[in-house]
Short mmCIF file of C-alpha atoms in Angstrom, two decimals:
data_model
loop_
_atom_site.label_atom_id
_atom_site.label_comp_id
_atom_site.label_asym_id
_atom_site.label_seq_id
_atom_site.Cartn_x
_atom_site.Cartn_y
_atom_site.Cartn_z
CA GLN A 5 3.94 -20.50 4.81
CA LYS A 6 5.41 -17.05 6.16
CA GLU A 7 3.81 -15.56 9.02
CA VAL A 8 3.28 -12.12 7.16
CA GLU A 9 1.81 -12.15 3.84
CA GLN A 10 1.01 -8.88 1.56
CA ASP A 11 -0.02 -8.98 -1.93
CA PRO A 12 3.42 -6.79 -3.80
CA GLY A 13 1.40 -5.44 -6.96
CA PRO A 14 1.92 -3.76 -8.37
CA LEU A 15 -1.14 -1.30 -7.91
CA SER A 16 -1.71 1.86 -10.13
CA VAL A 17 -4.80 3.87 -9.70
CA PRO A 18 -5.78 7.50 -10.05
CA GLU A 19 -5.13 10.38 -7.99
CA GLY A 20 -8.68 10.90 -6.00
CA ALA A 21 -9.49 7.07 -5.53
CA ILE A 22 -9.78 5.00 -2.84
CA VAL A 23 -7.00 2.83 -2.00
CA SER A 24 -6.97 -0.44 -0.03
CA LEU A 25 -4.40 -2.67 1.63
CA ASN A 26 -4.30 -5.32 2.94
CA CYS A 27 -1.90 -7.54 5.01
CA THR A 28 -2.93 -10.74 6.64
CA TYR A 29 -1.46 -13.74 9.26
CA SER A 30 -0.85 -16.26 10.75
CA ASN A 31 0.81 -15.50 14.23
CA SER A 32 -2.31 -15.08 16.88
CA ALA A 33 0.15 -13.99 19.02
CA PHE A 34 0.77 -10.61 16.84
CA GLN A 35 -0.84 -7.73 18.94
CA TYR A 36 0.61 -4.25 17.63
CA PHE A 37 0.29 -2.75 14.04
CA MET A 38 1.58 -1.52 11.74
CA TRP A 39 1.76 0.37 7.84
CA TYR A 40 4.85 2.12 6.89
CA ARG A 41 5.73 3.67 4.29
CA GLN A 42 9.02 3.62 1.75
CA TYR A 43 9.58 6.10 -0.66
CA SER A 44 12.21 4.69 -3.70
CA ARG A 45 14.28 1.69 -1.00
CA LYS A 46 14.12 5.10 1.43
CA GLY A 47 14.12 4.26 4.61
CA PRO A 48 10.72 3.35 5.88
CA GLU A 49 8.06 6.39 8.27
CA LEU A 50 5.93 5.03 10.68
CA LEU A 51 2.37 5.82 9.35
CA MET A 52 0.20 4.31 11.37
CA TYR A 53 -0.01 2.41 14.28
CA THR A 54 -3.00 0.57 16.42
CA TYR A 55 -3.46 -1.55 18.48
CA SER A 56 -5.08 -5.05 18.74
CA SER A 57 -7.94 -5.02 16.83
CA GLY A 58 -10.11 -1.88 15.79
CA ASN A 59 -10.47 1.17 13.37
CA LYS A 60 -7.52 3.86 13.75
CA GLU A 61 -7.72 7.29 11.83
CA ASP A 62 -5.41 9.49 10.46
CA GLY A 63 -5.75 12.01 8.18
CA ARG A 64 -6.95 10.71 4.75
CA PHE A 65 -5.07 6.69 6.51
CA THR A 66 -7.33 4.40 8.31
CA ALA A 67 -5.86 1.50 9.14
CA GLN A 68 -7.88 -1.44 10.76
CA VAL A 69 -7.56 -5.02 12.09
CA ASP A 70 -9.68 -7.16 12.18
CA LYS A 71 -7.67 -9.98 14.57
CA SER A 72 -10.25 -12.70 13.98
CA SER A 73 -9.57 -13.51 10.28
CA LYS A 74 -5.63 -12.11 10.34
CA TYR A 75 -6.53 -9.56 8.34
CA ILE A 76 -5.41 -6.38 8.69
CA SER A 77 -6.27 -3.01 6.06
CA LEU A 78 -5.05 0.20 4.81
CA PHE A 79 -7.17 2.36 2.66
CA ILE A 80 -6.18 6.69 1.54
CA ARG A 81 -8.54 8.28 0.42
CA ASP A 82 -8.50 11.23 -2.16
CA SER A 83 -5.19 9.71 -3.56
CA GLN A 84 -1.99 11.33 -4.24
CA PRO A 85 0.59 10.85 -6.73
CA SER A 86 2.62 12.10 -3.33
CA ASP A 87 1.61 9.24 -2.52
CA SER A 88 3.44 6.24 -5.01
CA ALA A 89 5.44 4.40 -2.78
CA THR A 90 6.19 0.74 -1.39
CA TYR A 91 3.67 0.41 1.52
CA LEU A 92 4.54 -2.31 4.35
CA CYS A 93 2.27 -4.06 7.10
CA ALA A 94 4.40 -4.49 10.59
CA MET A 95 2.66 -6.69 13.25
CA LYS A 96 4.51 -7.65 17.09
CA GLU A 97 3.19 -9.15 19.34
CA ARG A 98 2.99 -8.11 22.84
CA ALA A 99 5.88 -9.49 25.52
CA GLY A 100 8.37 -9.69 21.64
CA ASN A 101 11.09 -7.83 20.42
CA GLN A 102 11.15 -8.89 16.67
CA PHE A 103 9.25 -7.18 14.17
CA TYR A 104 7.41 -9.37 11.06
CA PHE A 105 7.63 -6.72 8.23
CA GLY A 106 5.21 -7.81 4.56
CA THR A 107 7.07 -7.84 1.64
CA GLY A 108 5.16 -4.15 0.75
CA THR A 109 3.17 -3.44 -2.10
CA SER A 110 3.61 -1.10 -5.21
CA LEU A 111 1.17 1.95 -5.40
CA THR A 112 1.25 4.57 -8.14
CA VAL A 113 -1.32 7.39 -8.12
CA ILE A 114 -1.90 8.64 -11.76
CA PRO A 115 -2.01 12.24 -11.70
CA ASP B 30 13.82 13.58 9.12
CA SER B 31 13.13 10.36 11.96
CA GLY B 32 16.75 11.51 13.72
CA VAL B 33 17.94 8.15 13.11
CA THR B 34 21.44 8.83 11.18
CA GLN B 35 23.31 6.21 8.68
CA THR B 36 27.15 6.50 7.24
CA PRO B 37 28.01 5.75 5.37
CA LYS B 38 25.33 6.38 2.93
CA HIS B 39 26.48 3.85 -0.31
CA LEU B 40 29.47 1.14 -0.16
CA ILE B 41 31.49 -0.47 -3.21
CA THR B 42 34.11 -2.83 -2.57
CA ALA B 43 34.78 -5.98 -3.52
CA THR B 44 34.16 -10.24 -2.61
CA GLY B 45 35.72 -11.59 0.42
CA GLN B 46 36.03 -8.17 1.62
CA ARG B 47 34.63 -6.75 5.24
CA VAL B 48 32.81 -3.24 6.00
CA THR B 49 31.42 -1.48 8.87
CA LEU B 50 28.11 0.19 9.05
CA ARG B 51 27.35 2.48 11.21
CA CYS B 52 23.69 3.61 13.03
CA SER B 53 23.15 6.08 15.36
CA PRO B 54 19.73 5.52 17.08
CA ARG B 55 17.84 8.34 17.53
CA SER B 56 17.60 10.93 20.88
CA GLY B 57 16.06 8.45 23.55
CA ASP B 58 16.33 5.66 22.77
CA LEU B 59 17.50 2.90 23.45
CA SER B 60 16.89 0.16 21.45
CA VAL B 61 18.14 -0.51 17.75
CA TYR B 62 17.34 -3.01 15.42
CA TRP B 63 19.39 -3.83 11.90
CA TYR B 64 17.42 -5.10 8.44
CA GLN B 65 19.28 -6.63 5.65
CA GLN B 66 16.48 -5.21 2.72
CA SER B 67 17.10 -7.40 -1.12
CA LEU B 68 15.57 -5.92 -5.11
CA ASP B 69 12.16 -7.62 -4.66
CA GLN B 70 12.54 -8.43 -0.83
CA GLY B 71 10.97 -7.68 2.24
CA LEU B 72 12.43 -6.58 4.91
CA GLN B 73 14.60 -9.46 7.25
CA PHE B 74 15.54 -8.22 10.37
CA LEU B 75 19.39 -9.54 11.70
CA ILE B 76 20.15 -8.46 15.05
CA GLN B 77 18.37 -6.48 17.96
CA TYR B 78 20.63 -5.05 20.52
CA TYR B 79 19.09 -2.12 23.50
CA ASN B 80 21.41 -0.86 25.40
CA GLY B 81 25.12 -2.42 24.76
CA GLU B 82 23.59 -6.13 24.99
CA GLU B 83 21.87 -7.79 21.94
CA ARG B 84 18.38 -8.77 22.76
CA ALA B 85 16.61 -9.95 19.87
CA LYS B 86 18.68 -12.05 16.52
CA GLY B 87 17.44 -13.23 13.53
CA ASN B 88 18.51 -14.26 9.39
CA ILE B 89 21.88 -12.91 10.99
CA LEU B 90 24.62 -14.70 9.00
CA GLU B 91 27.52 -16.14 10.81
CA ARG B 92 29.51 -13.68 8.82
CA PHE B 93 27.76 -10.26 9.99
CA SER B 94 28.37 -9.22 13.25
CA ALA B 95 28.01 -6.43 15.58
CA GLN B 96 27.16 -4.42 18.45
CA GLN B 97 25.99 -1.48 20.58
CA PHE B 98 28.67 1.29 22.37
CA PRO B 99 27.85 3.04 25.23
CA ASP B 100 27.02 6.46 23.59
CA LEU B 101 24.45 3.93 21.96
CA HIS B 102 25.90 3.86 18.71
CA SER B 103 25.80 0.39 16.94
CA GLU B 104 28.07 -0.93 14.05
CA LEU B 105 26.89 -3.78 12.01
CA ASN B 106 30.48 -5.65 10.25
CA LEU B 107 30.01 -7.56 7.52
CA SER B 108 33.38 -10.21 6.73
CA SER B 109 33.59 -12.25 4.10
CA LEU B 110 31.49 -10.61 1.51
CA GLU B 111 29.49 -12.48 -0.92
CA LEU B 112 27.69 -10.66 -4.28
CA GLY B 113 24.48 -11.73 -2.60
CA ASP B 114 24.96 -10.12 -0.10
CA SER B 115 24.41 -6.34 -2.01
CA ALA B 116 21.12 -5.07 -0.61
CA LEU B 117 19.85 -2.00 1.63
CA TYR B 118 20.91 -1.48 5.60
CA PHE B 119 18.27 -0.18 7.51
CA CYS B 120 18.99 0.23 11.05
CA ALA B 121 15.73 1.40 13.45
CA SER B 122 16.03 2.02 17.42
CA THR B 123 12.91 2.11 19.69
CA GLN B 124 12.11 4.14 23.17
CA SER B 125 13.02 0.36 24.94
CA PRO B 126 13.39 -3.14 23.44
CA GLY B 127 9.80 -4.00 23.71
CA GLY B 128 8.49 -0.70 22.61
CA ASN B 129 6.30 -0.49 19.01
CA GLU B 130 6.59 2.49 16.66
CA GLN B 131 10.24 1.59 15.20
CA PHE B 132 11.58 4.97 13.18
CA PHE B 133 14.30 3.61 10.39
CA GLY B 134 17.70 5.42 9.38
CA PRO B 135 18.13 6.38 5.69
CA GLY B 136 19.77 2.92 5.26
CA THR B 137 23.28 1.84 3.90
CA ARG B 138 23.59 0.92 -0.36
CA LEU B 139 25.96 -1.75 -0.30
CA THR B 140 27.34 -3.14 -3.49
CA VAL B 141 29.74 -5.64 -3.72
CA LEU B 142 31.32 -6.38 -6.73
#
């Protein structure tokens, strides 16, 4: 079993839809949770970074962490064609150096 | 632009050869990570350096090695290349070895023929 599981999709939604992207994990020591956006095999770009459980909002993006269920989500409101990309979740232990990545979910927003 | 630079952008070489990939971290960042991303696969962590010293090792093959220099740039050396080594190689940096905000470079696309 991988430490981080992420549905690869692909996910296709109409413009303006609310998108929900999810990851599950098995390591209860993970304390830091990140979401990255990667356009067509370019370098991943850090979108959101949260610590422990709870929600964090940044514009149209909301990151949610439920440590009891070992489940994290990224919500995108009012999705735009420019949001079409692969979204990677990543996690890290508090005292650790290594980041553990999901395999990414491919999202297409149709105009 | 993340501030992390990688050269070259593209590299085409033959099996059995050796190549060197170069990375410069963001200004002020002391820790460098190397990742491999193959088609349809996630990011595979290879190795991490902090201030010139190796701090963590992932699934790095014995044919691969890396180092970080006093000016903090890092090089990833890949030798005895095989077809399966064809991938995108990313470098990322953080301010400290346990830093949580990791910034990625644009990557080097390696093709082994």
